[in-house]
Coordinates of N, CA and C in Angstrom, one line a residue:
G5 N 7.4 2.7 13.9 CA 6.4 2.8 12.9 C 6.6 2.0 11.6
L6 N 7.7 1.2 11.6 CA 8.0 0.4 10.4 C 7.5 -1.0 10.6
E7 N 6.7 -1.5 9.6 CA 6.2 -2.9 9.7 C 6.6 -3.6 8.4
L8 N 7.0 -4.9 8.5 CA 7.3 -5.8 7.4 C 6.5 -7.0 7.5
I9 N 5.8 -7.4 6.5 CA 5.0 -8.7 6.5 C 5.4 -9.5 5.2
L10 N 5.5 -10.8 5.4 CA 5.7 -11.7 4.3 C 4.6 -12.8 4.5
Q11 N 3.9 -13.2 3.4 CA 2.9 -14.2 3.5 C 2.9 -15.0 2.2
G12 N 2.6 -16.3 2.3 CA 2.6 -17.2 1.2 C 1.4 -18.1 1.3
L13 N 1.0 -18.7 0.2 CA -0.1 -19.6 0.1 C 0.2 -20.6 -1.0
F14 N 0.1 -21.9 -0.6 CA 0.3 -23.0 -1.6 C -0.8 -24.0 -1.4
G15 N -1.5 -24.4 -2.4 CA -2.6 -25.4 -2.3 C -3.2 -25.9 -3.6
K16 N -4.2 -26.6 -3.4 CA -5.0 -27.2 -4.5 C -6.4 -26.8 -4.4
T17 N -7.1 -26.6 -5.5 CA -8.5 -26.3 -5.5 C -9.3 -27.0 -6.6
V18 N -10.5 -27.3 -6.3 CA -11.4 -28.0 -7.3 C -12.7 -27.2 -7.3
T19 N -13.1 -26.8 -8.5 CA -14.4 -26.1 -8.7 C -15.5 -27.0 -9.1
Y20 N -16.6 -27.1 -8.4 CA -17.7 -27.9 -8.7 C -18.8 -27.1 -9.4
P21 N -19.6 -27.6 -10.2 CA -19.8 -29.0 -10.6 C -18.9 -29.4 -11.8
N22 N -18.1 -28.6 -12.3 CA -17.3 -28.9 -13.5 C -16.0 -29.7 -13.2
N23 N -15.7 -29.8 -11.9 CA -14.4 -30.5 -11.5 C -13.2 -30.0 -12.1
L24 N -13.1 -28.6 -12.1 CA -11.9 -28.0 -12.6 C -10.8 -28.0 -11.5
A25 N -9.7 -28.7 -11.7 CA -8.7 -28.8 -10.6 C -7.5 -28.0 -11.0
S26 N -7.0 -27.3 -10.0 CA -5.8 -26.4 -10.2 C -4.9 -26.4 -8.9
N27 N -3.6 -26.2 -9.1 CA -2.7 -25.9 -8.0 C -2.6 -24.4 -8.0
I28 N -2.6 -23.8 -6.8 CA -2.5 -22.4 -6.6 C -1.3 -22.0 -5.7
S29 N -0.7 -20.9 -6.0 CA 0.3 -20.4 -5.1 C 0.3 -18.8 -5.2
A30 N 0.7 -18.2 -4.1 CA 0.7 -16.8 -4.0 C 1.7 -16.4 -3.0
F31 N 2.4 -15.2 -3.1 CA 3.4 -14.8 -2.2 C 3.4 -13.2 -2.2
Y32 N 3.5 -12.6 -1.1 CA 3.7 -11.2 -1.1 C 4.5 -10.7 0.1
P33 N 5.4 -9.7 -0.1 CA 6.0 -8.9 1.0 C 5.3 -7.6 1.0
L34 N 5.1 -7.0 2.2 CA 4.5 -5.7 2.4 C 5.4 -4.9 3.3
V35 N 5.7 -3.7 3.0 CA 6.4 -2.7 3.8 C 5.5 -1.5 4.1
S36 N 5.4 -1.2 5.4 CA 4.4 -0.1 5.8 C 5.1 0.7 6.8
Y37 N 5.0 2.0 6.7 CA 5.6 3.0 7.6 C 4.5 3.9 8.2
R38 N 4.4 4.0 9.5 CA 3.4 4.9 10.1 C 4.1 6.0 10.9
Y39 N 3.6 7.2 10.7 CA 4.1 8.4 11.4 C 2.9 9.3 11.8
R40 N 2.6 9.3 13.1 CA 1.4 10.0 13.6 C 0.2 9.5 12.9
G41 N -0.6 10.3 12.2 CA -1.8 9.8 11.6 C -1.6 9.4 10.1
H42 N -0.4 9.3 9.7 CA -0.1 9.0 8.3 C 0.5 7.6 8.2
R43 N 0.1 6.9 7.1 CA 0.7 5.6 6.8 C 0.9 5.4 5.3
V44 N 2.1 5.0 4.9 CA 2.4 4.7 3.6 C 2.8 3.2 3.5
S45 N 2.2 2.5 2.5 CA 2.5 1.1 2.4 C 2.8 0.7 0.9
V46 N 3.7 -0.3 0.7 CA 4.0 -0.8 -0.6 C 3.9 -2.3 -0.5
R47 N 3.3 -2.9 -1.5 CA 3.1 -4.4 -1.5 C 3.4 -4.9 -2.9
Y48 N 4.1 -6.0 -2.9 CA 4.4 -6.8 -4.2 C 3.7 -8.1 -4.1
D49 N 2.9 -8.5 -5.1 CA 2.2 -9.8 -5.2 C 2.7 -10.6 -6.3
Y50 N 2.9 -11.9 -6.1 CA 3.2 -12.8 -7.2 C 2.2 -14.0 -7.0
F51 N 1.5 -14.3 -8.1 CA 0.5 -15.4 -8.0 C 0.6 -16.3 -9.2
R52 N 0.1 -17.6 -9.0 CA 0.2 -18.5 -10.1 C -0.9 -19.6 -9.9
V53 N -1.6 -19.9 -11.0 CA -2.6 -21.0 -11.0 C -2.1 -22.0 -12.1
D54 N -1.9 -23.2 -11.8 CA -1.5 -24.3 -12.7 C -2.7 -25.2 -13.0
D55 N -3.1 -25.4 -14.2 CA -4.2 -26.2 -14.6 C -3.8 -27.7 -14.4
K56 N -4.6 -28.5 -13.8 CA -4.3 -29.9 -13.6 C -5.3 -30.9 -14.2
D57 N -6.3 -30.4 -14.9 CA -7.3 -31.3 -15.5 C -7.5 -31.2 -17.0
G58 N -6.8 -30.4 -17.7 CA -6.9 -30.2 -19.1 C -8.0 -29.2 -19.4
P59 N -8.5 -29.2 -20.7 CA -9.4 -28.1 -21.1 C -10.7 -28.1 -20.3
P60 N -11.3 -26.9 -20.1 CA -10.8 -25.6 -20.5 C -9.7 -25.1 -19.7
P61 N -8.8 -24.3 -20.2 CA -7.6 -23.9 -19.5 C -7.9 -22.9 -18.4
T62 N -7.3 -23.1 -17.2 CA -7.5 -22.2 -16.1 C -6.2 -21.7 -15.6
R63 N -5.2 -21.8 -16.4 CA -3.8 -21.4 -16.0 C -3.8 -19.8 -16.0
E64 N -3.0 -19.3 -15.0 CA -2.8 -17.9 -14.9 C -1.6 -17.6 -14.1
R65 N -0.8 -16.6 -14.5 CA 0.4 -16.2 -13.7 C 0.4 -14.7 -13.8
G66 N 0.9 -14.1 -12.7 CA 0.9 -12.6 -12.7 C 1.7 -12.1 -11.5
Q67 N 1.8 -10.8 -11.5 CA 2.4 -10.0 -10.4 C 1.7 -8.6 -10.4
A68 N 1.8 -8.0 -9.2 CA 1.2 -6.7 -9.0 C 2.0 -5.9 -7.9
V69 N 1.9 -4.6 -8.0 CA 2.5 -3.7 -7.0 C 1.4 -2.8 -6.6
T70 N 1.2 -2.6 -5.3 CA 0.2 -1.7 -4.8 C 0.9 -0.7 -3.9
V71 N 0.6 0.6 -4.0 CA 1.1 1.7 -3.2 C -0.1 2.4 -2.6
A72 N -0.1 2.6 -1.2 CA -1.2 3.1 -0.5 C -0.8 4.2 0.4
Y73 N -1.7 5.2 0.6 CA -1.5 6.2 1.6 C -2.8 6.3 2.4
L74 N -2.7 6.3 3.8 CA -3.8 6.4 4.7 C -3.6 7.6 5.6
F75 N -4.6 8.3 5.9 CA -4.5 9.4 6.9 C -5.7 9.3 7.9
E76 N -5.4 9.2 9.2 CA -6.4 9.1 10.2 C -6.4 10.4 11.0
F77 N -7.7 10.8 11.3 CA -7.8 12.1 12.0 C -9.1 12.0 12.9
W78 N -9.1 12.9 13.9 CA -10.2 13.0 14.8 C -10.7 11.7 15.4
L79 N -9.8 10.8 15.7 CA -10.0 9.6 16.4 C -10.7 8.5 15.6
R80 N -11.7 8.9 14.9 CA -12.6 7.9 14.2 C -12.6 7.9 12.7
H81 N -11.9 8.8 12.1 CA -12.0 9.0 10.6 C -10.7 8.5 10.0
R82 N -10.8 7.9 8.8 CA -9.6 7.5 8.0 C -10.0 7.6 6.5
V83 N -9.1 8.3 5.8 CA -9.2 8.4 4.3 C -8.0 7.7 3.8
G84 N -8.2 7.1 2.6 CA -7.1 6.4 2.0 C -7.2 6.5 0.5
I85 N -6.0 6.4 -0.2 CA -5.9 6.3 -1.6 C -4.9 5.3 -2.0
E86 N -5.2 4.4 -3.0 CA -4.2 3.5 -3.4 C -4.2 3.2 -4.9
Y87 N -3.1 2.9 -5.4 CA -3.0 2.5 -6.8 C -2.4 1.2 -7.0
T88 N -2.9 0.3 -7.8 CA -2.4 -1.0 -8.1 C -2.1 -1.1 -9.6
W89 N -0.8 -1.6 -9.8 CA -0.4 -1.9 -11.1 C -0.3 -3.5 -11.2
A90 N -0.9 -4.1 -12.1 CA -0.9 -5.6 -12.2 C -0.6 -6.0 -13.6
D91 N 0.0 -7.1 -13.7 CA 0.3 -7.7 -15.0 C 0.1 -9.2 -14.9
S92 N -0.9 -9.8 -15.7 CA -1.1 -11.2 -15.6 C -1.3 -11.8 -17.0
E93 N -1.0 -13.1 -17.1 CA -1.1 -13.8 -18.4 C -2.1 -15.0 -18.2
R94 N -3.1 -15.0 -19.1 CA -4.1 -16.1 -19.2 C -4.0 -16.7 -20.6
P95 N -4.5 -17.9 -20.8 CA -4.6 -18.5 -22.1 C -5.6 -17.6 -23.0
A96 N -5.4 -17.6 -24.3 CA -6.2 -16.8 -25.2 C -7.7 -17.2 -25.2
S97 N -8.0 -18.5 -24.8 CA -9.4 -18.9 -24.8 C -10.1 -18.5 -23.6
T98 N -9.5 -17.9 -22.6 CA -10.2 -17.5 -21.4 C -10.9 -16.1 -21.7
S99 N -12.1 -16.0 -21.4 CA -12.9 -14.8 -21.6 C -12.9 -13.9 -20.4
G100 N -13.2 -12.7 -20.6 CA -13.4 -11.7 -19.5 C -12.1 -11.3 -18.8
D101 N -11.1 -10.9 -19.5 CA -9.8 -10.4 -18.9 C -10.1 -9.1 -18.3
P102 N -10.1 -8.9 -16.9 CA -10.3 -7.6 -16.3 C -9.2 -6.7 -16.5
P103 N -9.4 -5.4 -16.4 CA -8.3 -4.4 -16.5 C -7.3 -4.6 -15.4
D104 N -6.0 -4.4 -15.7 CA -4.9 -4.7 -14.8 C -4.7 -3.6 -13.7
N105 N -4.8 -2.4 -14.1 CA -4.4 -1.3 -13.2 C -5.6 -0.6 -12.6
G106 N -5.5 0.1 -11.4 CA -6.6 0.8 -11.0 C -6.4 1.6 -9.7
W107 N -7.2 2.6 -9.5 CA -7.2 3.5 -8.3 C -8.3 3.1 -7.4
Q108 N -8.1 3.3 -6.1 CA -9.2 3.1 -5.1 C -9.0 4.2 -4.1
I109 N -10.2 4.8 -3.8 CA -10.2 5.9 -2.8 C -11.3 5.4 -1.7
G110 N -10.9 5.6 -0.5 CA -11.9 5.2 0.6 C -12.0 6.1 1.8
Y111 N -13.1 6.0 2.5 CA -13.3 6.7 3.7 C -13.9 5.7 4.7
R112 N -13.4 5.8 5.9 CA -13.9 4.9 7.0 C -14.1 5.7 8.2
Y113 N -15.3 5.4 8.8 CA -15.7 6.0 10.1 C -15.9 4.9 11.1
R114 N -15.2 4.9 12.2 CA -15.3 3.9 13.3 C -16.2 4.5 14.3
Y115 N -17.1 3.7 14.8 CA -18.0 4.2 15.8 C -17.9 3.3 17.1

């Protein structure tokens, strides 16, 4: 029932029509344990965007931790709850800084 996953991403991106160029990188390890219909998972994320073209600044760095619990029952049903704590830094001139932390509750029916 124990699963370990590591994943990383490194690359470049350009946003058109403004030609905003950035280098991006992200990394996460995930640990998940399943016992019967129960699953508990913990994930740590690290991400980074480096501005390559000058103003306006698109730089951002951050990290996050997510804890999730899923319960499957009656063959087709699954409910889950997760909490994410995140901390990121952006330049002061960047507008629209979203809230860092949050809850998510879900239900899934497979047919």
